[in-house]
Amino acid sequence: SHGNKEVFSCWGIQLAVDWFRERGHTYIKVFVPLWRKEPPRQDSPIADQHILEELEKQSILVYTPSRKVKGKRVVCYDDRYIVKVAYEKDGVIVSNDHYRDLQNENPEWKWFIEQRLLMYSFVSNR
């Protein structure tokens, strides 16, 4: 990841969005849990959080539901939503997640994930 697994890097998200824009893609969606809007904490650092606000204003960023129950953060299972949107739009999924559970759940999704999952790494902000 762009933040070297030490910090959630919003700049890394912006770099990815820019990469696809520069190649002529116009329908770009980024999915991030709603709790990433919260102020950074020591146990979940985030860099350049203002980028999320800008991407949301551009209708690129979609916040997935999350909440606190008895002080613990609870997030929805957003993988299914991510795969469904990409499948319906005949797009690609940019993630280092293999979505194995969803591959086993739906044969069409299995093929789609195998063919359309784009894994990534960053080298010198590229």
PDB file of C-alpha atoms in Angstrom, residues 84 94 103 124:
ATOM      1  CA  LYS A  84     -21.388  -6.009  -7.744  1.00  0.00           C
ATOM      2  CA  VAL A  94      -8.350  -2.337  -8.046  1.00  0.00           C
ATOM      3  CA  GLN A 103     -15.605 -16.319  -6.059  1.00  0.00           C
ATOM      4  CA  SER A 124       8.085   6.164  -5.829  1.00  0.00           C
TER       5      SER A 124
END
